[in-house]
C-alpha atoms as a PDB file:
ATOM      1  CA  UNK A   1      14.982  67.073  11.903  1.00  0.00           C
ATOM      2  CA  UNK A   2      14.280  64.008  14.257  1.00  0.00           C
ATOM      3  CA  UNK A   3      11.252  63.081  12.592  1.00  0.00           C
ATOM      4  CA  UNK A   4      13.322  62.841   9.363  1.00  0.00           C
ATOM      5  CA  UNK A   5      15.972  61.322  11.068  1.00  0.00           C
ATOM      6  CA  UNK A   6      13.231  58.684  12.592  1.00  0.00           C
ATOM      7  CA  UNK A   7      11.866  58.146   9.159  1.00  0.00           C
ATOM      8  CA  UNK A   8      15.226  57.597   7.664  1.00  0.00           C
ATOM      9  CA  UNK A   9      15.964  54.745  10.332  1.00  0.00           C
ATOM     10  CA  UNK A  10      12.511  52.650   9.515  1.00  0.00           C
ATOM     11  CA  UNK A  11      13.165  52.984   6.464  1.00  0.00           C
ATOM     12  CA  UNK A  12      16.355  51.785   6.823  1.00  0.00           C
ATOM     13  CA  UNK A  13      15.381  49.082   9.110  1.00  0.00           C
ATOM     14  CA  UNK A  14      12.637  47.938   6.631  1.00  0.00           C
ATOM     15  CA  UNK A  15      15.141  47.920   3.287  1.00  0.00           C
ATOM     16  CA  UNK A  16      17.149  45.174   5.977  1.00  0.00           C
ATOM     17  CA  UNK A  17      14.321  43.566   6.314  1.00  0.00           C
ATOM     18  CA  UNK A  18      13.663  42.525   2.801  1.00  0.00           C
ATOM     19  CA  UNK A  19      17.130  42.300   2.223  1.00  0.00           C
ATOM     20  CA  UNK A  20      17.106  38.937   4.407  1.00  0.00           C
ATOM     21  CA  UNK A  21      13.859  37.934   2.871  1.00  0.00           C
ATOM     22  CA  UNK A  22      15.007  37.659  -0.217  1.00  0.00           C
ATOM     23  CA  UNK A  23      18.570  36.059   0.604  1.00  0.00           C
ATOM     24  CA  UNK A  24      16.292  33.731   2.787  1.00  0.00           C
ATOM     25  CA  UNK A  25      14.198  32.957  -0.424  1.00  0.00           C
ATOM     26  CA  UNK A  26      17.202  32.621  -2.791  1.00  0.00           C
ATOM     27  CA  UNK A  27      19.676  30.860  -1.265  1.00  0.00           C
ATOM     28  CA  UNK A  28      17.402  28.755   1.584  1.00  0.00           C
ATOM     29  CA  UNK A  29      18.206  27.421   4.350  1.00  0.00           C
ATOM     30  CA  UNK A  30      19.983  23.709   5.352  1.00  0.00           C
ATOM     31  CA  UNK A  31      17.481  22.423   8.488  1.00  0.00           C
ATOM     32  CA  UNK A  32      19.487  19.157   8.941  1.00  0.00           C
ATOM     33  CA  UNK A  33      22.951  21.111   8.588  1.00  0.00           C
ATOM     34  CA  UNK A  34      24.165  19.870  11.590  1.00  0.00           C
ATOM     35  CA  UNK A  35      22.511  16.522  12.122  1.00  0.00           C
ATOM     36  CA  UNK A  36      24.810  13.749  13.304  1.00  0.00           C
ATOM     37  CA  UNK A  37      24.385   9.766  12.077  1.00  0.00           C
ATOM     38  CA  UNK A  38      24.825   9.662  16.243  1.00  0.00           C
ATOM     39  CA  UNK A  39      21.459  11.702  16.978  1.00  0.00           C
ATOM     40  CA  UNK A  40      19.287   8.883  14.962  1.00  0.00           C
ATOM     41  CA  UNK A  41      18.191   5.896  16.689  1.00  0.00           C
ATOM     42  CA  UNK A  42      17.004   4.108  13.657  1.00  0.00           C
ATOM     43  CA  UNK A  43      15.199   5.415  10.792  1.00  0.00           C
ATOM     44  CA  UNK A  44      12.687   3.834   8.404  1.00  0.00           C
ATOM     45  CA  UNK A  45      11.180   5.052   4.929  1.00  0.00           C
ATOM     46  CA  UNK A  46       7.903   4.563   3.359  1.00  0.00           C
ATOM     47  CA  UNK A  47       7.448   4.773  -0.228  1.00  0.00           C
ATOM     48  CA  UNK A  48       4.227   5.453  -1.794  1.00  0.00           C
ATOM     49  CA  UNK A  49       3.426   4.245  -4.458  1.00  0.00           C
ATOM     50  CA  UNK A  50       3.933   1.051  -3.737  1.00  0.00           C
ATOM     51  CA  UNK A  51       2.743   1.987  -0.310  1.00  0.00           C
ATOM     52  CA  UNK A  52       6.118  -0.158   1.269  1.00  0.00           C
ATOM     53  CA  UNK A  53       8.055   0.632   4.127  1.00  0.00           C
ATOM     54  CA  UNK A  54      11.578   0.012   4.597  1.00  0.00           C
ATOM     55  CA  UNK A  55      13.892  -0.175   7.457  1.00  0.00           C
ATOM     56  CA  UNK A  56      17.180   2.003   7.333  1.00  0.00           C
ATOM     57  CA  UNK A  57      20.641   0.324   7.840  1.00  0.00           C
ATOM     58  CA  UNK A  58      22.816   2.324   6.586  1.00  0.00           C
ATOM     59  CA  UNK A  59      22.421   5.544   9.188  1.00  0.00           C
ATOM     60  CA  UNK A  60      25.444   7.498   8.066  1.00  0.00           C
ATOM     61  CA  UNK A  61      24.476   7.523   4.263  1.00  0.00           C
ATOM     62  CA  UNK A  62      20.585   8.582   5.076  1.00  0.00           C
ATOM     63  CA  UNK A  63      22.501  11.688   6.972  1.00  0.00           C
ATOM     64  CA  UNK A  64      24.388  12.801   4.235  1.00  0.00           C
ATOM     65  CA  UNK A  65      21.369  13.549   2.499  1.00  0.00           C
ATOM     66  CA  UNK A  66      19.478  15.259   4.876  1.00  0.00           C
ATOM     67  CA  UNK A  67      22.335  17.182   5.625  1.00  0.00           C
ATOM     68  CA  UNK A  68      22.081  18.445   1.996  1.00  0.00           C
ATOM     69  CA  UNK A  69      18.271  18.823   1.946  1.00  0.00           C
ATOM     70  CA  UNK A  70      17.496  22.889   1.450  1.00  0.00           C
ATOM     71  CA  UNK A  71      14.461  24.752   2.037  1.00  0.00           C
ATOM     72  CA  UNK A  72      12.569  27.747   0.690  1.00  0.00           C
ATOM     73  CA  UNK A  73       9.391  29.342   1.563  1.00  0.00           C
ATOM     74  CA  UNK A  74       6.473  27.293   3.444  1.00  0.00           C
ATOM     75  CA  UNK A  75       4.422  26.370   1.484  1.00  0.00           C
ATOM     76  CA  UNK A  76       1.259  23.713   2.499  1.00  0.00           C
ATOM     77  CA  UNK A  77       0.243  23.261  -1.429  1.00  0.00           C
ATOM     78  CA  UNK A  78       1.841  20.371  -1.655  1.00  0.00           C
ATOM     79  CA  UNK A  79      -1.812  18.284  -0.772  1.00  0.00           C
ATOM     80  CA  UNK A  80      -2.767  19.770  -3.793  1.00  0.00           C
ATOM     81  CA  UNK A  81      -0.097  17.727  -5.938  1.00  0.00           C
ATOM     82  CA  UNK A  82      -0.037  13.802  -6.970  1.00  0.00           C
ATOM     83  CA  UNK A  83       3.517  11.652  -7.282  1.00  0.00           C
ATOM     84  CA  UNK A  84       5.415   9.824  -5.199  1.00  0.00           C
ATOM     85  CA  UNK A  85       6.164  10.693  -1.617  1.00  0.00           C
ATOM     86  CA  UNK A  86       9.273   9.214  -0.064  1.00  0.00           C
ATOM     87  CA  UNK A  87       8.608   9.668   3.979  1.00  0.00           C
ATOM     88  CA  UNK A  88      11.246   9.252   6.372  1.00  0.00           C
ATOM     89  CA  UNK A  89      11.058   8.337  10.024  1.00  0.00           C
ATOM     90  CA  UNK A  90      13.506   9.189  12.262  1.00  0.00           C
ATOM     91  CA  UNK A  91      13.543   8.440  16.035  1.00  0.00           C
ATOM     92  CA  UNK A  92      16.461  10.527  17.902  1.00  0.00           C
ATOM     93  CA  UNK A  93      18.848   9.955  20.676  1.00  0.00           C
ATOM     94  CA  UNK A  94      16.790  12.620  22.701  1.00  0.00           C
ATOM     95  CA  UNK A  95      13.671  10.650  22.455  1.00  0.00           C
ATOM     96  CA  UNK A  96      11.998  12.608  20.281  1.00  0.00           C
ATOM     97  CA  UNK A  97      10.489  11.302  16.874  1.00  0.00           C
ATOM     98  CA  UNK A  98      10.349  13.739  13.056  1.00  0.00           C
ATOM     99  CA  UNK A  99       9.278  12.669  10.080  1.00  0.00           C
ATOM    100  CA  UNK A 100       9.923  13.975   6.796  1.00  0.00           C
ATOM    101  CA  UNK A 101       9.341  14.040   3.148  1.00  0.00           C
ATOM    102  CA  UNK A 102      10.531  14.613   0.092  1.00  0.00           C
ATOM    103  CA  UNK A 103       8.289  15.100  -2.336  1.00  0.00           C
ATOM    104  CA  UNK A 104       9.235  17.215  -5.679  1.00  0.00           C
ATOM    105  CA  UNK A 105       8.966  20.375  -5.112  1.00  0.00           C
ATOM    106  CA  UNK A 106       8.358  20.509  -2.247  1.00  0.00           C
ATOM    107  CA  UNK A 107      10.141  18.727   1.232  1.00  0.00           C
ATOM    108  CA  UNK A 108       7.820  18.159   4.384  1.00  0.00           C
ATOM    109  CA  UNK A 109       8.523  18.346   8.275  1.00  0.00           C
ATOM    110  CA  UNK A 110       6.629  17.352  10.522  1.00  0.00           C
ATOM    111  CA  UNK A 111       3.143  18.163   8.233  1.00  0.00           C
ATOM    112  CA  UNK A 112       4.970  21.368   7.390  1.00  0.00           C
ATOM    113  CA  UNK A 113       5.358  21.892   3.472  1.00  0.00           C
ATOM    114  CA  UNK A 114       8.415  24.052   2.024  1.00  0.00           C
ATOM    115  CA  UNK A 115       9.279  24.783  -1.487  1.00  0.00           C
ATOM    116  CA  UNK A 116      12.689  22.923  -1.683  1.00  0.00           C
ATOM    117  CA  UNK A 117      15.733  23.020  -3.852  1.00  0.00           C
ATOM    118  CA  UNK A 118      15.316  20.398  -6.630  1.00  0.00           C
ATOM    119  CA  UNK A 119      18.921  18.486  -6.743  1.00  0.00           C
ATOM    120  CA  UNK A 120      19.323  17.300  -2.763  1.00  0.00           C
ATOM    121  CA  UNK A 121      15.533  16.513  -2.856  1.00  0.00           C
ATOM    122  CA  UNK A 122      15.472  14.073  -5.507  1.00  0.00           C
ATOM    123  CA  UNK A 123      18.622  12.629  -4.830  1.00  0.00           C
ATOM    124  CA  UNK A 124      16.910  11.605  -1.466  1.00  0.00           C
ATOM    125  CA  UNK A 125      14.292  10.241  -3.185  1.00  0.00           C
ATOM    126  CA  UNK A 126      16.522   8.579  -5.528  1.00  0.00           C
ATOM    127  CA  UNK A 127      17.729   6.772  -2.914  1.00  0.00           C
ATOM    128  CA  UNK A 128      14.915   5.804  -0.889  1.00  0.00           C
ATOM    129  CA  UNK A 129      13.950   4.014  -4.322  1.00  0.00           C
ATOM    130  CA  UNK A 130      17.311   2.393  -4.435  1.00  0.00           C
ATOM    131  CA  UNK A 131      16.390   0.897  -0.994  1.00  0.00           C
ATOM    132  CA  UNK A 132      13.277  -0.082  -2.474  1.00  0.00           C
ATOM    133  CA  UNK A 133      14.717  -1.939  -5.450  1.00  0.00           C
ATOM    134  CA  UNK A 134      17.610  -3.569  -3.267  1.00  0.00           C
ATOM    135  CA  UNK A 135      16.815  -7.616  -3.401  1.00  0.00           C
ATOM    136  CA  UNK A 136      18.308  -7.497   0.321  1.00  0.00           C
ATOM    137  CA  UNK A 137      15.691  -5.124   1.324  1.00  0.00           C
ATOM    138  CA  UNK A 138      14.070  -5.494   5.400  1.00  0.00           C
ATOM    139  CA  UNK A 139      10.176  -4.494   4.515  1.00  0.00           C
ATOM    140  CA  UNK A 140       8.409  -4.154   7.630  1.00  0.00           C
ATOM    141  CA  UNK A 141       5.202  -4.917   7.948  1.00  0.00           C
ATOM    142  CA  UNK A 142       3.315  -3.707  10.695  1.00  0.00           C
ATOM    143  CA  UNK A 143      -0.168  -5.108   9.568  1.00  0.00           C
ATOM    144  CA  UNK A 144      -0.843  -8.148   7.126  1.00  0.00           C
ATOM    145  CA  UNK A 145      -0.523  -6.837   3.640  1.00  0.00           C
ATOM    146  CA  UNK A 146      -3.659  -6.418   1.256  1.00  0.00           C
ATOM    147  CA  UNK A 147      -4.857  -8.583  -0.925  1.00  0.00           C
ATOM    148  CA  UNK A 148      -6.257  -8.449  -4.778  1.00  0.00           C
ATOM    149  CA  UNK A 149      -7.566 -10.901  -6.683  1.00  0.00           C
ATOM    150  CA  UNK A 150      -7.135 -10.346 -10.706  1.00  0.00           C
ATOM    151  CA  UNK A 151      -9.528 -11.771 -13.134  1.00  0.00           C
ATOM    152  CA  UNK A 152     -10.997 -10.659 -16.749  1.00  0.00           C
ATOM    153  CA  UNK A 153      -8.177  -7.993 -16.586  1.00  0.00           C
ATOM    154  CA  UNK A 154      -9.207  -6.536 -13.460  1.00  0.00           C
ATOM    155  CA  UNK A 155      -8.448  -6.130  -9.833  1.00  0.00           C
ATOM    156  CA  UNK A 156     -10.662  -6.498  -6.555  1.00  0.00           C
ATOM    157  CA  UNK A 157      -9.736  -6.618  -2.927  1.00  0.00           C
ATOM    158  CA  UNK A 158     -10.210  -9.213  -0.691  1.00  0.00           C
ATOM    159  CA  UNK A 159     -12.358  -9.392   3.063  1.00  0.00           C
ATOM    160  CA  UNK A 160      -9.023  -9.476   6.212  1.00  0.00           C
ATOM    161  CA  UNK A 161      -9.979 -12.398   7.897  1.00  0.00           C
ATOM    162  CA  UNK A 162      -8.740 -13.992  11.226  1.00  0.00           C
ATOM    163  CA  UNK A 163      -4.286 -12.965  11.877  1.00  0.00           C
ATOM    164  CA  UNK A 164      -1.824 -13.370  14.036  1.00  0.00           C
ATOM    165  CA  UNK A 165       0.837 -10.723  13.627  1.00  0.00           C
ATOM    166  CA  UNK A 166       4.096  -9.722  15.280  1.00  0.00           C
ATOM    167  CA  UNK A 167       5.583  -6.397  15.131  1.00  0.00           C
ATOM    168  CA  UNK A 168       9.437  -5.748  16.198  1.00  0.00           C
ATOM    169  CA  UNK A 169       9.426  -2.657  18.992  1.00  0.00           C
ATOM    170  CA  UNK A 170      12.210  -0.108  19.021  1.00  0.00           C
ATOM    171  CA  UNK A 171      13.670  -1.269  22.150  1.00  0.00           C
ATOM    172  CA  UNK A 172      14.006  -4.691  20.753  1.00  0.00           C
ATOM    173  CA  UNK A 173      11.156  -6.533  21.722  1.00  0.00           C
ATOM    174  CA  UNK A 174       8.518  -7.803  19.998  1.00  0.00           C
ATOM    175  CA  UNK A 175       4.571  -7.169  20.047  1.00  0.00           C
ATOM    176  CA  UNK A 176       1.794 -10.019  18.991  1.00  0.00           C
ATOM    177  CA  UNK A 177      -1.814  -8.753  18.168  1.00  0.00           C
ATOM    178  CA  UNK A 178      -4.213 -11.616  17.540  1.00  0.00           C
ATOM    179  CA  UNK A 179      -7.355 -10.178  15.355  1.00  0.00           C
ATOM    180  CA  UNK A 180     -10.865 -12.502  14.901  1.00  0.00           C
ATOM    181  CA  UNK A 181     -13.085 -12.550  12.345  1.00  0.00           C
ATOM    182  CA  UNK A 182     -16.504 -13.987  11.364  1.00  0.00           C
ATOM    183  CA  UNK A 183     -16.497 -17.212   9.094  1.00  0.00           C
ATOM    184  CA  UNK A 184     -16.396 -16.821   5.048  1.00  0.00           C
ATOM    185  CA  UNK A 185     -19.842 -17.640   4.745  1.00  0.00           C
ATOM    186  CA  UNK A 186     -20.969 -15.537   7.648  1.00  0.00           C
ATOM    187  CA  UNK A 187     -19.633 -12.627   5.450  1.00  0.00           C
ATOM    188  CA  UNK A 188     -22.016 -12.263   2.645  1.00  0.00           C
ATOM    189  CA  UNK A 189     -22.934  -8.617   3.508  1.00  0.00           C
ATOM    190  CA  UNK A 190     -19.228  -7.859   2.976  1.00  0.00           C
ATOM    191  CA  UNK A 191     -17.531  -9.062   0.508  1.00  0.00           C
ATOM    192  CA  UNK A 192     -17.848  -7.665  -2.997  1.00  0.00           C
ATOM    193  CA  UNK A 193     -19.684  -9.482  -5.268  1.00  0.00           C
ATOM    194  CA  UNK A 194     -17.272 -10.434  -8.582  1.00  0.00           C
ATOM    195  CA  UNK A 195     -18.554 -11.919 -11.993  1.00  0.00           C
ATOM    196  CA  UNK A 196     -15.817 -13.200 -14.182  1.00  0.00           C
ATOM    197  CA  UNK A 197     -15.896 -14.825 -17.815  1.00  0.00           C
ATOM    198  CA  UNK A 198     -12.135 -16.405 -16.921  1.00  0.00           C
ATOM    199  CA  UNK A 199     -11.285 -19.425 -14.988  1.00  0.00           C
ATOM    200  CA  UNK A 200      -8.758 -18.604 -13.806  1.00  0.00           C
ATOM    201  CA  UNK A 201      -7.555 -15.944 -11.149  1.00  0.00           C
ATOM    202  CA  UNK A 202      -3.829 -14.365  -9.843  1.00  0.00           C
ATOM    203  CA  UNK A 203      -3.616 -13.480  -6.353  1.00  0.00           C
ATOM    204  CA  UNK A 204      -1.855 -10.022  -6.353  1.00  0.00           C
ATOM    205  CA  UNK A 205      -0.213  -9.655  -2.645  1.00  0.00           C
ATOM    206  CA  UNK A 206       0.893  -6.158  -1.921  1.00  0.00           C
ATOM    207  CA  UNK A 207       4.124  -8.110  -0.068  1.00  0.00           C
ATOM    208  CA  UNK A 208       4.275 -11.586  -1.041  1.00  0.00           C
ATOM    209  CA  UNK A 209       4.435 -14.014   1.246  1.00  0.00           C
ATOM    210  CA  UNK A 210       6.807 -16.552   2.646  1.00  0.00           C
ATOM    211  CA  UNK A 211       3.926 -19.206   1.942  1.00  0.00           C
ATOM    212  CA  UNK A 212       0.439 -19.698   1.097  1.00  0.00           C
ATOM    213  CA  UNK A 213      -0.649 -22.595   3.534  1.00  0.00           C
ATOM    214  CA  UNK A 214      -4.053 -22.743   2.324  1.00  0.00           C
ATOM    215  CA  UNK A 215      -6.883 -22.268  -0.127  1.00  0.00           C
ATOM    216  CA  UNK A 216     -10.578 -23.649   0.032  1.00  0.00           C
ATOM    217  CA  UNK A 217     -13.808 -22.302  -1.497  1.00  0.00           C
ATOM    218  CA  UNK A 218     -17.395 -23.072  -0.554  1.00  0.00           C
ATOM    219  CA  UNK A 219     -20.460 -22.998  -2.852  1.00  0.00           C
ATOM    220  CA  UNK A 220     -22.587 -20.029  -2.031  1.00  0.00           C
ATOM    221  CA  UNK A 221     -25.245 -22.177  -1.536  1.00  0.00           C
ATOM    222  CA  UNK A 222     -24.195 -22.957   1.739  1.00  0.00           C
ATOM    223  CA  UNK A 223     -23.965 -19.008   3.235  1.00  0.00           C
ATOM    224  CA  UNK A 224     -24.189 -18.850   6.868  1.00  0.00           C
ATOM    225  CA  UNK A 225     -23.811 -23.033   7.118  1.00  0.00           C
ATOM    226  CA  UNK A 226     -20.696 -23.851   8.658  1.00  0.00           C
ATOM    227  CA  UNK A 227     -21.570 -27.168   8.495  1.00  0.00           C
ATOM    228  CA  UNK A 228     -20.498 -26.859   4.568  1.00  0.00           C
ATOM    229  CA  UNK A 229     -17.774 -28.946   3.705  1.00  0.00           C
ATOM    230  CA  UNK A 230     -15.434 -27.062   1.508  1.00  0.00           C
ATOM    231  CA  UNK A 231     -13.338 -27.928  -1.258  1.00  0.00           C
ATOM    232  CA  UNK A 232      -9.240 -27.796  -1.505  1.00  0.00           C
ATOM    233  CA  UNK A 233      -8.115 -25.266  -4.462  1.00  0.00           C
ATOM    234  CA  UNK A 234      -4.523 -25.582  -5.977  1.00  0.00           C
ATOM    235  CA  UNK A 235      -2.396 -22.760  -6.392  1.00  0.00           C
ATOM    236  CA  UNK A 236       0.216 -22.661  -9.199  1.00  0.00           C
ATOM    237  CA  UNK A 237       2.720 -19.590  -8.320  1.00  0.00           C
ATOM    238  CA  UNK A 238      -0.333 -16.978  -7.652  1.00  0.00           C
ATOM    239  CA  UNK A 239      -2.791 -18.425 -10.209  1.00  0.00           C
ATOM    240  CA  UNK A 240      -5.938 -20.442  -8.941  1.00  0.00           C
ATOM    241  CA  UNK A 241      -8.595 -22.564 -11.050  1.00  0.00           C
ATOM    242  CA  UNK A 242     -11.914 -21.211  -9.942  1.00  0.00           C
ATOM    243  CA  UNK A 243     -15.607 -23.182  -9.733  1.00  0.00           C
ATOM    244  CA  UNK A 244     -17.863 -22.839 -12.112  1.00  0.00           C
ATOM    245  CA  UNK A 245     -20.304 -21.101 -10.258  1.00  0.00           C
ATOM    246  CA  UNK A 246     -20.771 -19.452  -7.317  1.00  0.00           C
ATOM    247  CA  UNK A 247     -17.935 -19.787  -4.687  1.00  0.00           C
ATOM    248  CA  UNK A 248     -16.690 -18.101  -1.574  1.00  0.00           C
ATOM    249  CA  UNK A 249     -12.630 -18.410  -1.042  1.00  0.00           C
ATOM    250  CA  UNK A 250     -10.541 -18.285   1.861  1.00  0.00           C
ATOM    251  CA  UNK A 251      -6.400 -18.060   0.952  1.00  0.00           C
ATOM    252  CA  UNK A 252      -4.424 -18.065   4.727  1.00  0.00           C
ATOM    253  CA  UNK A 253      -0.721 -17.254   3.937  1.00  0.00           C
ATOM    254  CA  UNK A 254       1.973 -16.660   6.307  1.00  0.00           C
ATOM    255  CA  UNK A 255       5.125 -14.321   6.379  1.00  0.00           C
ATOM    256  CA  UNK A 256       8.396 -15.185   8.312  1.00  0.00           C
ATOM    257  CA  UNK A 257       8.872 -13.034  11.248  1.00  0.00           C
ATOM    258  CA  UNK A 258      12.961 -14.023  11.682  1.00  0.00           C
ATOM    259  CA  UNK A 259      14.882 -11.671   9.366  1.00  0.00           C
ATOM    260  CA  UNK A 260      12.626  -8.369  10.472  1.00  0.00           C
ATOM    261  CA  UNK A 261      10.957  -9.220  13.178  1.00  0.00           C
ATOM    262  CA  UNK A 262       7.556  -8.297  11.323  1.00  0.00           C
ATOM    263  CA  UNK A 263       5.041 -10.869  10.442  1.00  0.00           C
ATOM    264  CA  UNK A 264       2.656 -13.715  10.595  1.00  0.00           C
ATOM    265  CA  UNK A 265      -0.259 -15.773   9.542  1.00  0.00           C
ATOM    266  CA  UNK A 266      -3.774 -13.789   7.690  1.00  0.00           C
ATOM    267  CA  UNK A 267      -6.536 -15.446   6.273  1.00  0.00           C
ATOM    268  CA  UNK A 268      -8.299 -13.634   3.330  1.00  0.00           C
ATOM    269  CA  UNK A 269     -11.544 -13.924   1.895  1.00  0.00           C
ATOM    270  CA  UNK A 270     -13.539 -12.998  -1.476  1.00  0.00           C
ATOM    271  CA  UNK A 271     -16.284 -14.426  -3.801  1.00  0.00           C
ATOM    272  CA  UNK A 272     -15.796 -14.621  -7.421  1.00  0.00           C
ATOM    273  CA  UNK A 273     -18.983 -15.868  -9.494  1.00  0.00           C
ATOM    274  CA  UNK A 274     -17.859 -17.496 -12.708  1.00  0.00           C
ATOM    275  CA  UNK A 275     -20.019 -16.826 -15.462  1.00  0.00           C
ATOM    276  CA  UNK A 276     -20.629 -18.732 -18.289  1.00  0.00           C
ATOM    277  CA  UNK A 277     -19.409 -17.567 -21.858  1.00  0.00           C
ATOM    278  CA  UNK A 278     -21.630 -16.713 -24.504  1.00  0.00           C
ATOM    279  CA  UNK A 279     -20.393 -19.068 -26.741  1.00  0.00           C
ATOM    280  CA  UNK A 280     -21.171 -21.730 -24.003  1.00  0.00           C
ATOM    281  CA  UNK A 281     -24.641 -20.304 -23.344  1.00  0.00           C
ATOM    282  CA  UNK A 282     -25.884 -20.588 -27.226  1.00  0.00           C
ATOM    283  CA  UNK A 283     -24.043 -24.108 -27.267  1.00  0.00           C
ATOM    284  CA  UNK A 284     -26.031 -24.895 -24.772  1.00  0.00           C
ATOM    285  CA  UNK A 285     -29.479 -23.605 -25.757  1.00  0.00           C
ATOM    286  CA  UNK A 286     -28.820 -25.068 -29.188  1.00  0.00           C
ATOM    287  CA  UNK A 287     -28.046 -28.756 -27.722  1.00  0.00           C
ATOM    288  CA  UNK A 288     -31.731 -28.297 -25.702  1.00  0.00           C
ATOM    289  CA  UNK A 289     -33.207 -27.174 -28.781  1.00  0.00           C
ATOM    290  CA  UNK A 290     -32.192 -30.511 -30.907  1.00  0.00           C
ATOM    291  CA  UNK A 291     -33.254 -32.765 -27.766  1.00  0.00           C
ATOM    292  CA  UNK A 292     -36.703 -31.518 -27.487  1.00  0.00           C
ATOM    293  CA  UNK A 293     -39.198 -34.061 -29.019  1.00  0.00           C
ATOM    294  CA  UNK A 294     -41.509 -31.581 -29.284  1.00  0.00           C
ATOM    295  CA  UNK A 295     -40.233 -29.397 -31.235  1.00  0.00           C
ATOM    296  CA  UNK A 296     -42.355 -26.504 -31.503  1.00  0.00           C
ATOM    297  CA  UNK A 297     -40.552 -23.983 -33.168  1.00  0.00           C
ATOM    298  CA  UNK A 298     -38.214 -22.648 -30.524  1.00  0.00           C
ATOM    299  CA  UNK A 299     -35.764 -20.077 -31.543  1.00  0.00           C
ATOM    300  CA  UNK A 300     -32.033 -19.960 -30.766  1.00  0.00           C
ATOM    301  CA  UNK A 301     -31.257 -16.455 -31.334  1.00  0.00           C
ATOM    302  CA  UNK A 302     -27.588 -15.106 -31.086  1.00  0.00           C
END
């Protein structure tokens, strides 16, 4: 009789069990019920794509979501997925710092995926993206941004040279790091070697600066002598003329540091070899051809 009795109460105890699993796995649970806009410190969200991070005003609104935010099952699989992440930053009153993610279906604490409910998540991504699109926007910077160069249709990234770069700290103060580089034409084992049919190329900043100060090229004749004079390129909006030829290129831009406290001077370099058209080469072979006095029976084939 008490071994039935026993059984009765496991059994019991087990059917409880999976009773709150399941409500657990239906309805969720609400891990930032409770937060207060008083516990955060400040707060900053990084989108990526387009790999920008913004800093949070607006405290109270940012809570309102999280308060909504609900949670399922953990679940890691989310490294397994591609889309947009939308990571928030929050540094609390207590001194402690969480960061978290939504990211469609799932939402991420701390490196800790759970399956989410669908609504609260995207409406915090929704609005991270309204932050993003906001003309009034504070970007912070904590590094100088990369550099492309687009020519012929496609994109290649630039050397970091020599910066200068401030970086606001959360007690208010500010933090300078000062990076050196080699010289441009000590760099020939680094930079990517580009071949373009255009003239022309766009620089494609991933912020854009307040300024580009300056732009020179040297021939790559004159690798490793920095005794080369080089030669002042104009810049129209992003779009340079390039050399015919050869040419190493160093752009140094600079970002105001007053509105977010991020920011600073980079220099950037690249090599871009402009090749000669086809049109231009048989042009050319076929103006050689009718100097020659001696003609003797050279060929100009297309």
């Amino acid at each position: 009789m008490k071994k039935k009795a026993l059984i009765v109460i496991l059994t019991c105890i087990l059917f409880i069990g999976i009773i709150i699993m399941v409500y657990y796995a239906v309805s969720g649970k609400k891990p930032f019920k409770d937060l207060e806009p008083s516990e955060i410190v400040s707060a900053t969200v990084r989108l990526t794509p387009p790999d920008r991070t913004i800093q949070i005003e607006e405290i109270e609104e940012l809570t309102g979501y999280l308060n909504d935010v609900v949670i399922y099952n953990e679940d890691n699989s989310y490294t397994e997925y591609s889309g947009q992440g939308v990571a928030f930053t929050l540094k609390l009153a207590d001194g402690t710092q969480t960061e978290v993610m939504a990211y469609n279906p799932f939402f991420v604490i701390d490196g800790v995926g759970y399956k989410t409910k669908y609504e609260p998540c995207q409406a915090l991504s929704a609005y991270a993206n309204r932050l993003l699109n906001d003309e009034n926007a504070e970007i912070i910077l904590e590094e100088p941004p990369r550099l492309s160069v687009i020519s012929d249709e496609t994109a290649f990234d630039t050397l970091l040279g020599t910066y200068v770069w401030q970086k606001r700290n959360s007690d208010g103060t500010s933090t300078v790091t000062q990076a050196d580089s080699l010289h441009p034409l000590d760099c020939e084992n680094w930079l990517f070697k580009f071949e373009t049919s255009e003239t022309t190329a766009v620089l494609n900043f991933a912020e854009n600066p307040s300024s580009i100060l300056n732009i020179q090229c040297w021939s790559e004749k004159h690798w490793n002598n920095h005794d080369a004079s080089s030669e002042n390129i104009t810049v129209d909006g992003y779009e340079i003329e390039l050399k015919p030829g050869g040419y190493i290129y160093e752009v140094v831009a600079q970002w105001d540091t007053p509105k977010s406290g991020y920011g600073g001077t980079a220099h950037y370099y690249f090599y871009i070899q402009v090749m000669e058209s086809r049109d231009t080469i048989l042009t050319s072979r076929v103006w050689q051809y009718q100097r020659g006095a001696d003609n003797k029976g050279i060929e100009v084939f297309g």
